[in-house]
Amino acid sequence: GDSVTQMEGPVTLSEEAFLTINCTYTATGYPSLFWYVQYPGEGLQLLLKATKADDKGSNKGFEATYRKETTSFHLEKGSVQVSDSAVYFCALTTGFQKLVFGTGTRLLVSP
Amino acid sequence: DTAVSQTPKYLVTQMGNDKSIKCEQNLGHDTMYWYKQDSKKFLKIMFSYNNKELIINETVPNRFSPKSPDKAHLNLHINSLELGDSAVYFCASSPPIQETSSGNTIYFGEGSWLTVV
C-alpha cells in the first residue's frame, strides 16, 4: 500500500540555521504530495503541496520539490525562526483522496 | 470565519460513556473525513464521506459511527468509550474528486482533544 517515511526527530536547530526534513514515499499511481504543520496545541495546517513531478511547492520560506526519480519530497528552509517550532507531517493522496501521513518530525528552534 | 469547525475542542469523559463530536464545513466541499491522531502524533484516516455517502471506512471499531446529515456536516459518535480512544480527532474536507486541479488538498479543523478516564 501507499506509505510515507519521514526522518525521525526531534530536529534541533539554532535560529537562522538551514533546515532539511527528509520525506520519501511509496505509492501506486501518481500521488499529490503535501507538507502539513502542527503548532503546539493547534490543529493541522497545510504548509505547501505539489501535484506532479518537478513541481516545487513553497510557502512562508519553506520549499519542497516533487522528485519522482527519487520518490522524495524533502522540506527545506534557508533560515528557521523560533516560531517555526512545530511538528511537520509529509503526506500523499492518490485518486481516492485518502491522505496517508508520515509519522511527523518535531522541529525545535532555539534562539 | 473558520472553514472547518469542530466541537467540542476538549472533552474529558469516563469509560463506558457515549459521546459525539460535531463537524461543519463552510467551504462547499463534497467530501468530509475523520482522522485520528494518537499519543505519538501518528495520524490515520478513519472515515470519508462524499455527498453524505460513506466511501472510506478504515479498520475502525463499530463503536465509532459517523453520521452525515448533509454534505456540510459530518458528526462522529462514539459508544462505550475506552481508554484507548483517548486521542485528537480531526475533521477535514476537500473539494469534489473531479476538481483534481486543486491537488486534492484536504483542509483540517482544529481538532477535538478527547480524554477518556
Short mmCIF file of C-alpha atoms in Angstrom, two decimals:
data_model
loop_
_atom_site.label_atom_id
_atom_site.label_comp_id
_atom_site.label_asym_id
_atom_site.label_seq_id
_atom_site.Cartn_x
_atom_site.Cartn_y
_atom_site.Cartn_z
CA GLY A 1 0.00 0.00 0.00
CA ASP A 2 0.87 3.66 -0.11
CA SER A 3 3.22 4.91 2.57
CA VAL A 4 5.30 7.90 3.63
CA THR A 5 8.57 7.77 5.51
CA GLN A 6 9.93 10.77 7.35
CA MET A 7 13.13 11.30 9.22
CA GLU A 8 12.77 10.81 12.94
CA GLY A 9 13.00 13.80 15.19
CA PRO A 10 13.33 15.84 17.04
CA VAL A 11 15.35 18.10 14.82
CA THR A 12 17.02 20.73 16.98
CA LEU A 13 18.39 23.87 15.35
CA SER A 14 19.50 27.32 16.29
CA GLU A 15 17.70 30.31 14.86
CA GLU A 16 18.77 31.18 11.28
CA ALA A 17 20.08 27.67 10.61
CA PHE A 18 19.25 25.77 7.43
CA LEU A 19 16.51 23.16 7.71
CA THR A 20 16.00 19.93 5.82
CA ILE A 21 13.39 17.36 6.77
CA ASN A 22 13.56 14.28 4.59
CA CYS A 23 10.46 12.60 3.21
CA THR A 24 10.22 9.65 0.83
CA TYR A 25 7.12 7.88 -0.38
CA THR A 26 5.81 4.70 -1.91
CA ALA A 27 2.67 4.92 -4.00
CA THR A 28 0.82 3.24 -6.81
CA GLY A 29 -0.15 5.73 -9.47
CA TYR A 30 0.76 9.40 -9.33
CA PRO A 31 0.23 10.91 -5.90
CA SER A 32 -0.08 14.52 -4.89
CA LEU A 33 2.36 15.41 -2.12
CA PHE A 34 1.86 17.68 0.87
CA TRP A 35 3.53 19.10 3.92
CA TYR A 36 1.29 19.89 6.87
CA VAL A 37 2.39 21.68 10.04
CA GLN A 38 1.01 21.35 13.55
CA TYR A 39 1.99 24.07 16.01
CA PRO A 40 1.85 23.22 19.72
CA GLY A 41 -1.73 22.73 20.88
CA GLU A 42 -3.16 23.51 17.47
CA GLY A 43 -4.64 21.70 14.51
CA LEU A 44 -3.16 20.77 11.16
CA GLN A 45 -2.39 23.46 8.62
CA LEU A 46 -1.45 22.91 5.02
CA LEU A 47 2.05 24.30 4.51
CA LEU A 48 2.66 23.51 0.85
CA LYS A 49 1.87 21.00 -1.85
CA ALA A 50 2.97 19.69 -5.26
CA THR A 51 0.79 17.77 -7.65
CA LYS A 52 3.20 16.46 -10.28
CA ALA A 53 6.83 15.59 -10.83
CA ASP A 54 9.30 18.51 -10.65
CA ASP A 55 6.69 20.83 -9.14
CA LYS A 56 8.01 22.97 -6.32
CA GLY A 57 5.69 23.91 -3.51
CA SER A 58 6.57 26.94 -1.41
CA ASN A 59 5.08 28.93 1.46
CA LYS A 60 6.41 31.05 4.35
CA GLY A 61 10.00 30.46 3.21
CA PHE A 62 9.59 26.68 3.12
CA GLU A 63 10.10 24.76 -0.12
CA ALA A 64 9.79 21.19 -1.30
CA THR A 65 10.27 19.71 -4.77
CA TYR A 66 8.41 16.65 -6.03
CA ARG A 67 11.16 14.27 -7.17
CA LYS A 68 9.68 11.28 -8.93
CA GLU A 69 13.04 9.67 -9.71
CA THR A 70 13.94 9.50 -6.02
CA THR A 71 10.32 9.37 -4.74
CA SER A 72 11.11 12.21 -2.39
CA PHE A 73 9.59 15.47 -1.20
CA HIS A 74 12.12 16.94 1.21
CA LEU A 75 11.18 20.08 3.12
CA GLU A 76 13.73 22.91 3.27
CA LYS A 77 14.01 26.38 4.72
CA GLY A 78 17.01 28.61 4.44
CA SER A 79 16.76 30.33 7.82
CA VAL A 80 14.50 28.98 10.55
CA GLN A 81 12.90 31.04 13.28
CA VAL A 82 11.82 30.13 16.79
CA SER A 83 8.23 30.46 15.59
CA ASP A 84 8.82 27.56 13.17
CA SER A 85 8.98 25.13 16.08
CA ALA A 86 6.24 22.60 15.36
CA VAL A 87 5.60 19.09 14.12
CA TYR A 88 5.83 18.70 10.35
CA PHE A 89 3.96 15.96 8.50
CA CYS A 90 4.67 14.78 4.99
CA ALA A 91 1.64 13.24 3.28
CA LEU A 92 0.33 11.99 -0.03
CA THR A 93 -3.01 11.41 -1.69
CA THR A 94 -3.92 9.25 -4.60
CA GLY A 95 -7.10 9.15 -6.63
CA PHE A 96 -9.27 8.25 -3.67
CA GLN A 97 -8.30 11.44 -1.80
CA LYS A 98 -7.16 9.50 1.20
CA LEU A 99 -4.31 11.31 2.91
CA VAL A 100 -1.54 9.00 4.04
CA PHE A 101 0.70 10.66 6.59
CA GLY A 102 4.26 10.14 7.65
CA THR A 103 4.95 9.83 11.36
CA GLY A 104 5.75 13.52 11.75
CA THR A 105 9.03 15.27 12.57
CA ARG A 106 9.26 17.61 15.52
CA LEU A 107 11.34 20.73 14.91
CA LEU A 108 12.73 22.67 17.84
CA VAL A 109 14.35 26.03 17.13
CA SER A 110 16.25 27.78 19.89
CA PRO A 111 17.14 31.49 19.98
CA ASP B 1 -14.85 32.52 9.72
CA THR B 2 -13.47 29.08 10.36
CA ALA B 3 -13.66 26.90 7.25
CA VAL B 4 -13.81 23.55 9.05
CA SER B 5 -15.09 23.81 12.59
CA GLN B 6 -15.49 21.05 15.11
CA THR B 7 -16.89 20.95 18.64
CA PRO B 8 -16.03 20.41 21.36
CA LYS B 9 -12.34 21.24 21.29
CA TYR B 10 -11.73 19.48 24.58
CA LEU B 11 -13.69 16.59 26.04
CA VAL B 12 -12.94 14.62 29.18
CA THR B 13 -15.26 11.71 29.89
CA GLN B 14 -15.44 8.43 31.74
CA MET B 15 -15.05 4.97 30.32
CA GLY B 16 -18.28 3.47 29.10
CA ASN B 17 -19.88 6.79 28.19
CA ASP B 18 -21.22 7.70 24.76
CA LYS B 19 -20.08 10.97 23.22
CA SER B 20 -20.32 12.87 19.95
CA ILE B 21 -18.04 15.28 18.14
CA LYS B 22 -19.63 17.60 15.62
CA CYS B 23 -18.09 18.96 12.45
CA GLU B 24 -19.21 21.54 9.95
CA GLN B 25 -17.52 22.98 6.88
CA ASN B 26 -18.50 26.13 5.01
CA LEU B 27 -16.23 25.57 2.02
CA GLY B 28 -18.86 23.98 -0.18
CA HIS B 29 -16.85 20.76 -0.31
CA ASP B 30 -18.43 17.43 -1.14
CA THR B 31 -16.05 15.20 0.77
CA MET B 32 -15.52 15.10 4.52
CA TYR B 33 -13.29 12.98 6.73
CA TRP B 34 -12.44 11.96 10.24
CA TYR B 35 -8.80 11.38 11.16
CA LYS B 36 -7.40 10.17 14.46
CA GLN B 37 -4.08 11.32 15.94
CA ASP B 38 -2.73 9.09 18.68
CA SER B 39 -0.46 9.96 21.58
CA LYS B 40 2.60 9.51 19.35
CA LYS B 41 1.22 12.07 16.91
CA PHE B 42 0.53 9.41 14.29
CA LEU B 43 -2.35 10.41 12.01
CA LYS B 44 -4.63 7.95 10.32
CA ILE B 45 -7.86 8.22 8.39
CA MET B 46 -10.96 6.72 9.97
CA PHE B 47 -13.81 7.60 7.61
CA SER B 48 -14.53 9.52 4.45
CA TYR B 49 -17.92 10.65 3.17
CA ASN B 50 -18.71 12.01 -0.27
CA ASN B 51 -22.07 13.74 -0.63
CA LYS B 52 -23.34 12.09 2.56
CA GLU B 53 -22.28 8.62 1.44
CA LEU B 54 -19.60 6.57 3.14
CA ILE B 55 -16.69 5.91 0.78
CA ILE B 56 -13.79 5.05 3.08
CA ASN B 57 -14.10 3.07 6.28
CA GLU B 58 -10.75 2.03 7.64
CA THR B 59 -10.49 -0.67 10.26
CA VAL B 60 -12.35 1.16 12.98
CA PRO B 61 -14.34 -0.49 15.80
CA ASN B 62 -18.07 -0.35 15.19
CA ARG B 63 -18.38 1.67 18.40
CA PHE B 64 -17.48 4.57 16.12
CA SER B 65 -20.37 5.67 13.95
CA PRO B 66 -20.11 8.66 11.64
CA LYS B 67 -23.27 10.44 10.55
CA SER B 68 -23.61 12.94 7.73
CA PRO B 69 -26.99 14.70 7.79
CA ASP B 70 -25.94 16.83 4.82
CA LYS B 71 -22.76 17.37 2.87
CA ALA B 72 -21.67 20.25 5.11
CA HIS B 73 -21.76 18.18 8.31
CA LEU B 74 -20.06 15.01 9.46
CA ASN B 75 -20.51 14.06 13.08
CA LEU B 76 -18.68 11.30 14.93
CA HIS B 77 -20.48 9.33 17.60
CA ILE B 78 -18.54 7.01 19.89
CA ASN B 79 -20.27 4.40 22.05
CA SER B 80 -18.89 2.73 25.15
CA LEU B 81 -15.73 4.81 25.28
CA GLU B 82 -12.49 3.04 26.17
CA LEU B 83 -9.19 4.37 27.50
CA GLY B 84 -7.58 3.68 24.13
CA ASP B 85 -9.97 6.07 22.43
CA SER B 86 -8.10 8.97 24.00
CA ALA B 87 -6.70 10.90 21.06
CA VAL B 88 -7.12 14.00 18.98
CA TYR B 89 -9.83 13.65 16.36
CA PHE B 90 -9.59 15.83 13.28
CA CYS B 91 -12.40 16.58 10.91
CA ALA B 92 -11.46 17.58 7.37
CA SER B 93 -12.97 18.34 3.99
CA SER B 94 -11.89 18.53 0.36
CA PRO B 95 -13.28 19.67 -2.99
CA PRO B 96 -15.15 17.31 -5.30
CA ILE B 97 -12.99 14.50 -6.60
CA GLN B 98 -13.26 15.71 -10.19
CA GLU B 99 -11.60 19.01 -9.25
CA THR B 100 -8.16 17.39 -9.46
CA SER B 101 -6.50 20.68 -10.38
CA SER B 102 -6.64 21.52 -6.69
CA GLY B 103 -4.24 18.68 -5.98
CA ASN B 104 -6.86 17.11 -3.77
CA THR B 105 -5.99 19.46 -0.93
CA ILE B 106 -7.62 18.43 2.31
CA TYR B 107 -8.46 21.13 4.84
CA PHE B 108 -8.49 20.29 8.53
CA GLY B 109 -10.37 21.54 11.52
CA GLU B 110 -8.57 22.46 14.72
CA GLY B 111 -9.05 19.08 16.32
CA SER B 112 -11.00 17.70 19.28
CA TRP B 113 -8.90 16.51 22.21
CA LEU B 114 -10.70 13.52 23.74
CA THR B 115 -9.52 12.13 27.07
CA VAL B 116 -11.16 9.03 28.49
CA VAL B 117 -10.59 8.45 32.21
#
